[in-house]
Amino acid sequence: MKALATSIQTSTPHQSPSNLDPTQHYYAAIRALRIGIVARDPASHAEFAASIMCLSLTEVMFRDSAAGLSTHIKGVSQLLQTRGAEQYKSGVLHKLFVGFRPLLITEAFRSRQPTILASEEWIQLPFSIYSPSFMHILLNKVAIVPTYLHQIDEMSENPSQTDPSAITTLFSSLANILVGLESWERSLQHGTDGPCYLPRITDSPSNEGTPQTQYTALWFPNVTMANVFTHMWTFRIICMTELEKLALLFPWLILGEMSLTYQCHLHHIQDHTLVLSDQICSSMEYLLQDEMKLFGPASTFVPLKTVYHKFKADGSRQMNIVARCQAIVNRLVEKGLLSAPIIVFGE
């Protein structure tokens, strides 16, 4: 906690006492955590998880900390597995699980590796007492996708050696996830009391000597809904991108018995991803509000990373989207999230 508090203080503009050294408290916390883990006291399980969560949040305020953040997330994943899904149904452990689960699943997306959280046991048991929030319902729907990403990577290495039936099954599974996300988004928009988000004319932040301009931002009723939609759009972009990759790798897919729904997605992927990317970028202003503290800005990393790399790979096309991502990352750095460039850009 001291490491996190000190990092927040030193990264907050105009509130950074010169005598505070967050790294000193950070390394002290790491040493204490190592000692505790070696002792292997089961009663300290919740304390370990909470400590790692604080250290993970601390990492985002250090430069070049992507590797450290990934290490903490992997550590929590291993810690969870030592207790089993049954232990996370209620109490402090349930709250910690709910807090860390988005990080664990998005890390699986980043690494393109399967996660145990995709198993039915880990989807059902932790929420058998308390119903999942919209965010966790979304994660239930996509937790299996990193497994598909891993399979695509394996197929890409030896496409000629891949069983065609396995390719078709994978393509259909991924397409079903995409169609399911689109359907769920429609049901959310029609099933809530009010609109899930609304356009709002907002003044864009201006640099010195640059005139202020206006643009349309998306405004949400709360931060949870903002995170649900920005991540849902992100997962849709990922699914469409991977479907396109499979179709390019195995062209016979679009000539076979694929449904018209799947083919329609393939023919309009660029249009769909551009619209979704614009919506993600237009949502960032809401998440970057000062009242969101650390949690709003930190939740922008995965959506921004997905959009940036999708359009960066296109070269000169849609460079305005890339520029928007870069401008948003600059604002994240100004807010003290010094790791934003390395996490989003990977540079």
Short mmCIF file of C-alpha atoms in Angstrom, two decimals:
data_model
loop_
_atom_site.label_atom_id
_atom_site.label_comp_id
_atom_site.label_asym_id
_atom_site.label_seq_id
_atom_site.Cartn_x
_atom_site.Cartn_y
_atom_site.Cartn_z
CA MET A 1 0.00 0.00 0.00
CA LYS A 2 2.83 2.39 0.84
CA ALA A 3 4.47 1.75 -2.54
CA LEU A 4 1.19 2.47 -4.33
CA ALA A 5 0.43 5.58 -2.29
CA THR A 6 3.91 7.00 -2.81
CA SER A 7 3.75 6.32 -6.54
CA ILE A 8 0.41 8.10 -6.80
CA GLN A 9 1.75 11.09 -4.89
CA THR A 10 4.91 11.40 -6.96
CA SER A 11 3.05 11.01 -10.25
CA THR A 12 0.35 13.56 -9.48
CA PRO A 13 1.07 16.95 -11.04
CA HIS A 14 1.74 19.72 -8.50
CA GLN A 15 1.61 17.19 -5.64
CA SER A 16 5.00 15.54 -5.89
CA PRO A 17 7.18 16.08 -2.83
CA SER A 18 10.82 15.91 -3.87
CA ASN A 19 11.79 13.69 -0.93
CA LEU A 20 9.49 10.81 -1.93
CA ASP A 21 11.09 7.84 -3.66
CA PRO A 22 8.45 5.34 -4.82
CA THR A 23 11.05 2.80 -5.94
CA GLN A 24 12.35 2.47 -2.38
CA HIS A 25 8.94 1.42 -1.09
CA TYR A 26 8.33 -0.70 -4.19
CA TYR A 27 11.45 -2.82 -3.71
CA ALA A 28 10.76 -3.11 0.01
CA ALA A 29 7.29 -4.44 -0.83
CA ILE A 30 8.76 -6.92 -3.32
CA ARG A 31 11.20 -8.23 -0.72
CA ALA A 32 8.46 -8.61 1.89
CA LEU A 33 6.25 -10.40 -0.62
CA ARG A 34 9.01 -12.85 -1.52
CA ILE A 35 9.60 -13.66 2.13
CA GLY A 36 5.89 -14.23 2.67
CA ILE A 37 5.55 -16.48 -0.37
CA VAL A 38 8.52 -18.59 0.72
CA ALA A 39 6.85 -19.02 4.12
CA ARG A 40 3.74 -20.33 2.31
CA ASP A 41 1.25 -19.39 4.99
CA PRO A 42 -2.22 -20.27 3.61
CA ALA A 43 -3.81 -17.73 5.93
CA SER A 44 -1.93 -14.98 4.10
CA HIS A 45 -3.37 -15.87 0.69
CA ALA A 46 -5.68 -12.84 0.55
CA GLU A 47 -2.91 -10.54 1.75
CA PHE A 48 -0.58 -11.81 -0.98
CA ALA A 49 -3.22 -11.22 -3.65
CA ALA A 50 -4.00 -7.73 -2.36
CA SER A 51 -0.29 -6.89 -2.20
CA ILE A 52 0.26 -8.01 -5.78
CA MET A 53 -2.74 -5.98 -6.89
CA CYS A 54 -1.25 -2.85 -5.30
CA LEU A 55 2.12 -3.57 -6.89
CA SER A 56 0.44 -4.04 -10.28
CA LEU A 57 -1.18 -0.63 -10.00
CA THR A 58 2.15 0.80 -8.93
CA GLU A 59 3.79 -0.59 -12.07
CA VAL A 60 1.67 1.54 -14.40
CA MET A 61 3.25 4.64 -12.89
CA PHE A 62 6.81 3.48 -13.62
CA ARG A 63 8.45 3.82 -17.02
CA ASP A 64 9.23 0.61 -18.91
CA SER A 65 7.22 -1.47 -16.45
CA ALA A 66 5.25 -3.66 -18.87
CA ALA A 67 7.36 -6.72 -17.99
CA GLY A 68 6.89 -6.13 -14.27
CA LEU A 69 3.13 -5.78 -14.68
CA SER A 70 2.98 -9.00 -16.69
CA THR A 71 5.01 -10.79 -14.02
CA HIS A 72 2.64 -9.68 -11.25
CA ILE A 73 -0.37 -10.82 -13.27
CA LYS A 74 1.19 -14.24 -13.86
CA GLY A 75 1.96 -14.46 -10.16
CA VAL A 76 -1.67 -13.86 -9.26
CA SER A 77 -2.77 -16.46 -11.80
CA GLN A 78 -0.58 -19.06 -10.13
CA LEU A 79 -1.77 -17.93 -6.71
CA LEU A 80 -5.41 -18.37 -7.72
CA GLN A 81 -4.81 -21.89 -8.96
CA THR A 82 -3.31 -22.99 -5.64
CA ARG A 83 -6.69 -22.47 -3.95
CA GLY A 84 -9.14 -23.55 -6.66
CA ALA A 85 -12.24 -21.82 -8.00
CA GLU A 86 -14.41 -22.89 -5.05
CA GLN A 87 -12.52 -20.56 -2.70
CA TYR A 88 -13.48 -17.41 -4.63
CA LYS A 89 -17.25 -17.57 -4.22
CA SER A 90 -17.52 -15.00 -1.42
CA GLY A 91 -15.70 -12.78 1.02
CA VAL A 92 -12.41 -11.00 0.47
CA LEU A 93 -11.13 -13.61 -1.97
CA HIS A 94 -14.18 -13.11 -4.20
CA LYS A 95 -13.61 -9.35 -4.23
CA LEU A 96 -9.95 -9.82 -5.10
CA PHE A 97 -10.86 -12.30 -7.83
CA VAL A 98 -13.36 -9.87 -9.32
CA GLY A 99 -10.75 -7.11 -9.26
CA PHE A 100 -7.98 -9.14 -10.84
CA ARG A 101 -9.93 -11.20 -13.36
CA PRO A 102 -9.99 -8.50 -16.09
CA LEU A 103 -6.20 -8.18 -15.87
CA LEU A 104 -5.74 -11.95 -16.04
CA ILE A 105 -7.91 -12.37 -19.12
CA THR A 106 -6.55 -9.35 -20.98
CA GLU A 107 -3.03 -10.62 -20.25
CA ALA A 108 -4.05 -13.91 -21.87
CA PHE A 109 -5.13 -11.93 -24.93
CA ARG A 110 -1.80 -10.08 -24.97
CA SER A 111 0.27 -13.24 -24.69
CA ARG A 112 -2.08 -15.24 -26.94
CA GLN A 113 -1.99 -18.08 -24.44
CA PRO A 114 -4.88 -20.13 -23.02
CA THR A 115 -6.07 -19.25 -19.54
CA ILE A 116 -7.54 -21.51 -16.90
CA LEU A 117 -10.21 -18.84 -16.38
CA ALA A 118 -11.84 -20.01 -19.61
CA SER A 119 -12.79 -23.34 -18.01
CA GLU A 120 -16.40 -23.84 -16.97
CA GLU A 121 -15.32 -24.30 -13.35
CA TRP A 122 -13.67 -20.88 -13.19
CA ILE A 123 -16.54 -19.21 -15.02
CA GLN A 124 -19.32 -20.66 -12.88
CA LEU A 125 -18.08 -21.26 -9.32
CA PRO A 126 -16.73 -17.78 -8.40
CA PHE A 127 -20.11 -16.29 -9.40
CA SER A 128 -22.35 -18.99 -7.94
CA ILE A 129 -23.34 -16.76 -5.00
CA TYR A 130 -22.96 -13.24 -6.37
CA SER A 131 -24.08 -12.54 -9.92
CA PRO A 132 -21.40 -11.27 -12.29
CA SER A 133 -21.39 -7.64 -13.37
CA PHE A 134 -21.74 -6.71 -17.02
CA MET A 135 -17.96 -6.60 -17.29
CA HIS A 136 -17.62 -10.14 -16.01
CA ILE A 137 -20.45 -11.36 -18.24
CA LEU A 138 -18.41 -9.96 -21.12
CA LEU A 139 -15.28 -11.72 -19.88
CA ASN A 140 -17.24 -14.98 -19.64
CA LYS A 141 -18.01 -14.65 -23.34
CA VAL A 142 -14.43 -14.03 -24.46
CA ALA A 143 -12.25 -15.96 -21.99
CA ILE A 144 -11.85 -18.77 -24.53
CA VAL A 145 -10.60 -16.44 -27.29
CA PRO A 146 -6.92 -16.49 -26.19
CA THR A 147 -7.04 -20.25 -26.73
CA TYR A 148 -8.18 -19.62 -30.30
CA LEU A 149 -5.41 -17.03 -30.79
CA HIS A 150 -2.86 -19.61 -29.67
CA GLN A 151 -4.30 -22.15 -32.11
CA ILE A 152 -4.13 -19.62 -34.95
CA ASP A 153 -0.45 -19.00 -34.18
CA GLU A 154 0.22 -22.74 -34.31
CA MET A 155 -1.64 -23.08 -37.61
CA SER A 156 0.28 -20.13 -39.06
CA GLU A 157 3.58 -21.90 -38.44
CA ASN A 158 2.61 -24.97 -40.50
CA PRO A 159 -0.50 -24.15 -42.54
CA SER A 160 -0.01 -27.04 -44.94
CA GLN A 161 0.11 -29.51 -42.05
CA THR A 162 -3.11 -28.32 -40.42
CA ASP A 163 -6.23 -30.48 -40.50
CA PRO A 164 -8.89 -28.66 -42.59
CA SER A 165 -11.63 -29.73 -40.18
CA ALA A 166 -9.72 -28.12 -37.31
CA ILE A 167 -9.42 -24.91 -39.33
CA THR A 168 -13.14 -24.86 -40.09
CA THR A 169 -14.02 -25.54 -36.46
CA LEU A 170 -11.74 -22.76 -35.25
CA PHE A 171 -13.10 -20.30 -37.80
CA SER A 172 -16.68 -21.11 -36.85
CA SER A 173 -15.94 -20.88 -33.12
CA LEU A 174 -14.35 -17.47 -33.46
CA ALA A 175 -17.13 -16.24 -35.73
CA ASN A 176 -19.71 -17.42 -33.20
CA ILE A 177 -17.96 -15.40 -30.49
CA LEU A 178 -18.11 -12.33 -32.72
CA VAL A 179 -21.79 -12.79 -33.57
CA GLY A 180 -22.53 -13.39 -29.88
CA LEU A 181 -20.81 -10.15 -28.88
CA GLU A 182 -22.77 -8.18 -31.45
CA SER A 183 -26.02 -9.73 -30.27
CA TRP A 184 -25.20 -9.04 -26.62
CA GLU A 185 -24.37 -5.42 -27.41
CA ARG A 186 -27.78 -4.97 -29.02
CA SER A 187 -29.51 -6.57 -26.04
CA LEU A 188 -27.63 -4.26 -23.66
CA GLN A 189 -28.65 -1.20 -25.61
CA HIS A 190 -32.30 -2.22 -25.58
CA GLY A 191 -32.41 -3.75 -22.11
CA THR A 192 -31.19 -0.89 -19.90
CA ASP A 193 -33.34 1.89 -18.47
CA GLY A 194 -31.51 4.61 -20.36
CA PRO A 195 -29.01 4.87 -23.22
CA CYS A 196 -25.72 3.06 -22.67
CA TYR A 197 -23.84 6.06 -24.04
CA LEU A 198 -24.55 9.39 -25.70
CA PRO A 199 -22.56 11.74 -27.93
CA ARG A 200 -21.30 14.90 -26.27
CA ILE A 201 -19.60 17.88 -27.87
CA THR A 202 -16.30 18.33 -26.05
CA ASP A 203 -13.39 20.75 -26.28
CA SER A 204 -10.24 18.92 -27.23
CA PRO A 205 -7.18 19.56 -25.04
CA SER A 206 -4.93 22.12 -26.73
CA ASN A 207 -1.18 22.32 -26.61
CA GLU A 208 0.55 25.65 -26.18
CA GLY A 209 0.04 27.70 -29.31
CA THR A 210 -2.57 25.30 -30.70
CA PRO A 211 -6.16 26.54 -30.97
CA GLN A 212 -8.75 24.52 -29.09
CA THR A 213 -11.16 22.56 -31.26
CA GLN A 214 -14.38 20.70 -30.60
CA TYR A 215 -15.18 17.08 -31.31
CA THR A 216 -17.83 14.52 -30.40
CA ALA A 217 -17.01 12.29 -27.45
CA LEU A 218 -19.04 9.36 -26.16
CA TRP A 219 -20.36 9.79 -22.64
CA PHE A 220 -21.45 6.92 -20.39
CA PRO A 221 -23.67 6.69 -17.30
CA ASN A 222 -20.80 5.22 -15.26
CA VAL A 223 -17.25 3.91 -15.55
CA THR A 224 -18.40 0.28 -15.55
CA MET A 225 -20.50 0.81 -18.66
CA ALA A 226 -17.62 2.69 -20.30
CA ASN A 227 -15.29 -0.23 -19.66
CA VAL A 228 -17.83 -2.78 -20.85
CA PHE A 229 -18.35 -1.09 -24.19
CA THR A 230 -14.75 -0.11 -24.90
CA HIS A 231 -13.59 -3.65 -24.16
CA MET A 232 -16.47 -5.24 -26.06
CA TRP A 233 -15.54 -3.17 -29.12
CA THR A 234 -11.92 -4.17 -28.57
CA PHE A 235 -12.74 -7.88 -28.49
CA ARG A 236 -14.85 -7.50 -31.63
CA ILE A 237 -11.90 -5.91 -33.44
CA ILE A 238 -9.65 -8.76 -32.31
CA CYS A 239 -12.12 -11.40 -33.49
CA MET A 240 -12.57 -9.76 -36.89
CA THR A 241 -8.83 -9.32 -37.35
CA GLU A 242 -8.18 -12.98 -36.57
CA LEU A 243 -11.00 -14.15 -38.85
CA GLU A 244 -9.46 -12.10 -41.63
CA LYS A 245 -6.08 -13.65 -40.88
CA LEU A 246 -7.53 -17.15 -41.11
CA ALA A 247 -9.30 -16.35 -44.38
CA LEU A 248 -6.07 -15.03 -45.90
CA LEU A 249 -4.13 -18.04 -44.66
CA PHE A 250 -6.76 -20.53 -45.85
CA PRO A 251 -8.65 -18.88 -48.76
CA TRP A 252 -10.85 -21.93 -49.26
CA LEU A 253 -12.68 -20.98 -46.06
CA ILE A 254 -14.70 -18.26 -47.80
CA LEU A 255 -15.43 -20.56 -50.74
CA GLY A 256 -16.77 -23.35 -48.60
CA GLU A 257 -19.89 -23.78 -46.54
CA MET A 258 -19.46 -20.66 -44.40
CA SER A 259 -22.69 -18.84 -43.62
CA LEU A 260 -23.52 -15.51 -45.24
CA THR A 261 -23.15 -13.87 -41.83
CA TYR A 262 -19.50 -14.87 -41.62
CA GLN A 263 -18.83 -13.84 -45.22
CA CYS A 264 -20.44 -10.46 -44.62
CA HIS A 265 -18.03 -9.84 -41.76
CA LEU A 266 -15.07 -10.74 -43.93
CA HIS A 267 -16.11 -8.38 -46.71
CA HIS A 268 -16.59 -5.44 -44.36
CA ILE A 269 -13.92 -5.93 -41.73
CA GLN A 270 -12.09 -2.69 -42.50
CA ASP A 271 -15.30 -0.67 -42.28
CA HIS A 272 -16.38 -2.35 -39.05
CA THR A 273 -13.00 -2.00 -37.35
CA LEU A 274 -12.76 1.66 -38.33
CA VAL A 275 -16.16 2.40 -36.79
CA LEU A 276 -15.33 0.48 -33.61
CA SER A 277 -11.92 2.14 -33.34
CA ASP A 278 -13.46 5.57 -33.69
CA GLN A 279 -15.94 4.71 -30.93
CA ILE A 280 -13.10 3.55 -28.67
CA CYS A 281 -11.09 6.72 -29.22
CA SER A 282 -14.21 8.83 -28.69
CA SER A 283 -14.76 7.10 -25.33
CA MET A 284 -11.36 8.00 -23.92
CA GLU A 285 -12.33 11.52 -22.85
CA TYR A 286 -14.85 10.06 -20.43
CA LEU A 287 -12.29 7.67 -18.91
CA LEU A 288 -9.63 10.38 -18.64
CA GLN A 289 -11.68 12.65 -16.41
CA ASP A 290 -9.89 13.70 -13.23
CA GLU A 291 -12.62 12.17 -11.06
CA MET A 292 -11.80 8.75 -12.52
CA LYS A 293 -8.52 8.88 -10.56
CA LEU A 294 -6.22 6.00 -11.54
CA PHE A 295 -8.76 3.37 -12.53
CA GLY A 296 -10.40 5.13 -15.47
CA PRO A 297 -7.15 5.98 -17.28
CA ALA A 298 -5.58 2.58 -16.52
CA SER A 299 -8.52 0.80 -18.14
CA THR A 300 -7.74 2.45 -21.49
CA PHE A 301 -4.57 0.43 -22.16
CA VAL A 302 -6.02 -2.66 -23.86
CA PRO A 303 -8.48 -0.82 -26.14
CA LEU A 304 -5.84 1.73 -27.16
CA LYS A 305 -3.22 -0.95 -27.79
CA THR A 306 -5.60 -2.93 -29.99
CA VAL A 307 -6.64 0.08 -32.07
CA TYR A 308 -3.10 1.43 -32.40
CA HIS A 309 -1.57 -1.81 -33.64
CA LYS A 310 -4.49 -2.58 -35.93
CA PHE A 311 -4.06 0.65 -37.87
CA LYS A 312 -0.31 1.07 -37.44
CA ALA A 313 0.04 -2.13 -39.46
CA ASP A 314 -1.94 -0.52 -42.30
CA GLY A 315 0.86 1.94 -43.07
CA SER A 316 -0.37 5.25 -44.42
CA ARG A 317 -4.06 4.39 -44.24
CA GLN A 318 -6.08 5.73 -41.31
CA MET A 319 -3.07 7.41 -39.72
CA ASN A 320 -5.49 9.83 -38.08
CA ILE A 321 -6.58 6.97 -35.81
CA VAL A 322 -2.94 6.27 -34.96
CA ALA A 323 -2.40 9.96 -34.20
CA ARG A 324 -5.44 9.99 -31.91
CA CYS A 325 -4.04 7.03 -29.98
CA GLN A 326 -0.69 8.77 -29.64
CA ALA A 327 -2.34 11.94 -28.35
CA ILE A 328 -4.34 9.97 -25.78
CA VAL A 329 -1.20 8.17 -24.59
CA ASN A 330 0.51 11.54 -24.15
CA ARG A 331 -2.35 12.57 -21.87
CA LEU A 332 -2.00 9.34 -19.90
CA VAL A 333 1.66 10.14 -19.32
CA GLU A 334 0.70 13.64 -18.17
CA LYS A 335 -1.63 12.02 -15.65
CA GLY A 336 1.26 10.03 -14.22
CA LEU A 337 0.80 6.71 -16.02
CA LEU A 338 4.37 6.67 -17.27
CA SER A 339 4.17 3.09 -18.50
CA ALA A 340 1.45 3.94 -21.05
CA PRO A 341 3.79 4.28 -24.08
CA ILE A 342 5.51 0.93 -23.54
CA ILE A 343 2.23 -0.86 -22.78
CA VAL A 344 0.24 0.63 -25.67
CA PHE A 345 2.91 1.04 -28.32
CA GLY A 346 5.25 -1.73 -27.22
CA GLU A 347 8.16 0.53 -28.07
#
